[in-house]
Amino acid sequence: MNDIQSLILEISAKIEAARQQLVEASIDTTQKKKRLQMLRAVQQEWQLRVECYRRACHDLRSAEEGKQLPFPLEHYERQKEKEERIIRRIAGLFQ
């Protein structure tokens, strides 16, 4: 497993732990609701970026194998790098 895959697993677990901690926290219901909404938004963005990263990796593998794709190989390499940067930036919020 490479470092980005390890990071994905680690941050996914931290997001779930933060959600569980918020659910169990004894804070004002209104405040809890706001924090859970914010965490849900972060979790949705995280899931979207992880999916985009996985799709970029799949497309890159397909391009490297010589399969006919609509864009040149460099496009898929740049897309994978872009998604890695975004994943690392979001991960920084939880480190």
mmCIF file of C-alpha atoms in Angstrom:
data_model
loop_
_atom_site.group_PDB
_atom_site.id
_atom_site.type_symbol
_atom_site.label_atom_id
_atom_site.label_comp_id
_atom_site.label_asym_id
_atom_site.label_seq_id
_atom_site.Cartn_x
_atom_site.Cartn_y
_atom_site.Cartn_z
ATOM 1 C CA MET A 1 0.000 0.000 0.000
ATOM 2 C CA ASN A 2 1.456 3.361 -0.950
ATOM 3 C CA ASP A 3 1.560 6.458 1.239
ATOM 4 C CA ILE A 4 -1.486 8.143 -0.312
ATOM 5 C CA GLN A 5 -3.613 5.017 0.212
ATOM 6 C CA SER A 6 -2.455 4.840 3.829
ATOM 7 C CA LEU A 7 -3.295 8.516 4.229
ATOM 8 C CA ILE A 8 -6.781 7.940 2.784
ATOM 9 C CA LEU A 9 -7.454 5.154 5.281
ATOM 10 C CA GLU A 10 -6.068 7.162 8.194
ATOM 11 C CA ILE A 11 -8.064 10.315 7.461
ATOM 12 C CA SER A 12 -11.259 8.382 6.738
ATOM 13 C CA ALA A 13 -10.934 6.794 10.182
ATOM 14 C CA LYS A 14 -10.231 10.184 11.798
ATOM 15 C CA ILE A 15 -13.308 11.722 10.161
ATOM 16 C CA GLU A 16 -15.475 8.884 11.450
ATOM 17 C CA ALA A 17 -13.937 9.182 14.932
ATOM 18 C CA ALA A 18 -14.605 12.938 14.939
ATOM 19 C CA ARG A 19 -18.205 12.310 13.910
ATOM 20 C CA GLN A 20 -18.675 9.748 16.663
ATOM 21 C CA GLN A 21 -17.074 12.071 19.207
ATOM 22 C CA LEU A 22 -19.433 14.875 18.198
ATOM 23 C CA VAL A 23 -22.470 12.603 18.444
ATOM 24 C CA GLU A 24 -21.465 11.611 21.967
ATOM 25 C CA ALA A 25 -20.428 15.111 23.074
ATOM 26 C CA SER A 26 -22.514 16.801 25.730
ATOM 27 C CA ILE A 27 -22.844 20.197 24.073
ATOM 28 C CA ASP A 28 -25.769 22.362 23.108
ATOM 29 C CA THR A 29 -27.990 20.665 20.521
ATOM 30 C CA THR A 30 -27.847 23.650 18.158
ATOM 31 C CA GLN A 31 -24.054 23.783 18.344
ATOM 32 C CA LYS A 32 -23.813 20.011 17.881
ATOM 33 C CA LYS A 33 -26.057 20.206 14.822
ATOM 34 C CA LYS A 34 -23.900 22.954 13.244
ATOM 35 C CA ARG A 35 -20.682 21.053 13.882
ATOM 36 C CA LEU A 36 -22.133 17.828 12.482
ATOM 37 C CA GLN A 37 -23.232 19.698 9.343
ATOM 38 C CA MET A 38 -19.727 21.096 8.888
ATOM 39 C CA LEU A 39 -18.174 17.675 9.430
ATOM 40 C CA ARG A 40 -20.629 16.128 6.957
ATOM 41 C CA ALA A 41 -19.584 18.708 4.361
ATOM 42 C CA VAL A 42 -15.915 17.887 4.939
ATOM 43 C CA GLN A 43 -16.682 14.168 4.777
ATOM 44 C CA GLN A 44 -18.582 14.558 1.489
ATOM 45 C CA GLU A 45 -15.728 16.560 -0.039
ATOM 46 C CA TRP A 46 -13.256 13.950 1.216
ATOM 47 C CA GLN A 47 -15.251 11.110 -0.320
ATOM 48 C CA LEU A 48 -15.550 12.990 -3.611
ATOM 49 C CA ARG A 49 -11.798 13.632 -3.746
ATOM 50 C CA VAL A 50 -10.944 10.041 -2.863
ATOM 51 C CA GLU A 51 -13.252 8.858 -5.652
ATOM 52 C CA CYS A 52 -11.690 11.350 -8.104
ATOM 53 C CA TYR A 53 -8.212 10.131 -7.087
ATOM 54 C CA ARG A 54 -9.175 6.492 -7.609
ATOM 55 C CA ARG A 55 -10.736 7.294 -10.980
ATOM 56 C CA ALA A 56 -7.604 9.221 -12.016
ATOM 57 C CA CYS A 57 -5.423 6.247 -10.995
ATOM 58 C CA HIS A 58 -7.631 3.875 -12.973
ATOM 59 C CA ASP A 59 -7.587 6.122 -16.044
ATOM 60 C CA LEU A 60 -3.815 6.528 -15.759
ATOM 61 C CA ARG A 61 -3.331 2.759 -15.584
ATOM 62 C CA SER A 62 -5.580 2.328 -18.612
ATOM 63 C CA ALA A 63 -3.652 4.986 -20.541
ATOM 64 C CA GLU A 64 -0.343 3.351 -19.609
ATOM 65 C CA GLU A 65 -1.670 0.021 -20.849
ATOM 66 C CA GLY A 66 -2.343 1.663 -24.214
ATOM 67 C CA LYS A 67 -6.132 1.704 -24.018
ATOM 68 C CA GLN A 68 -7.836 4.310 -26.157
ATOM 69 C CA LEU A 69 -8.859 7.234 -23.945
ATOM 70 C CA PRO A 70 -10.052 10.731 -24.929
ATOM 71 C CA PHE A 71 -7.002 12.560 -23.532
ATOM 72 C CA PRO A 72 -3.222 12.035 -23.729
ATOM 73 C CA LEU A 73 -1.354 10.246 -20.927
ATOM 74 C CA GLU A 74 -0.055 13.544 -19.503
ATOM 75 C CA HIS A 75 -3.608 14.660 -18.757
ATOM 76 C CA TYR A 76 -4.172 11.652 -16.485
ATOM 77 C CA GLU A 77 -0.805 12.111 -14.794
ATOM 78 C CA ARG A 78 -1.641 15.755 -14.018
ATOM 79 C CA GLN A 79 -5.112 14.792 -12.801
ATOM 80 C CA LYS A 80 -3.689 12.207 -10.396
ATOM 81 C CA GLU A 81 -1.132 14.713 -9.064
ATOM 82 C CA LYS A 82 -3.842 17.350 -8.611
ATOM 83 C CA GLU A 83 -6.056 14.953 -6.642
ATOM 84 C CA GLU A 84 -3.093 13.893 -4.482
ATOM 85 C CA ARG A 85 -2.422 17.551 -3.605
ATOM 86 C CA ILE A 86 -6.073 18.119 -2.676
ATOM 87 C CA ILE A 87 -6.179 14.940 -0.570
ATOM 88 C CA ARG A 88 -3.023 15.993 1.286
ATOM 89 C CA ARG A 89 -4.471 19.483 1.868
ATOM 90 C CA ILE A 90 -7.691 18.085 3.350
ATOM 91 C CA ALA A 91 -5.669 15.563 5.376
ATOM 92 C CA GLY A 92 -3.728 18.474 6.862
ATOM 93 C CA LEU A 93 -6.921 19.537 8.631
ATOM 94 C CA PHE A 94 -6.871 16.308 10.633
ATOM 95 C CA GLN A 95 -3.183 16.047 11.476
#
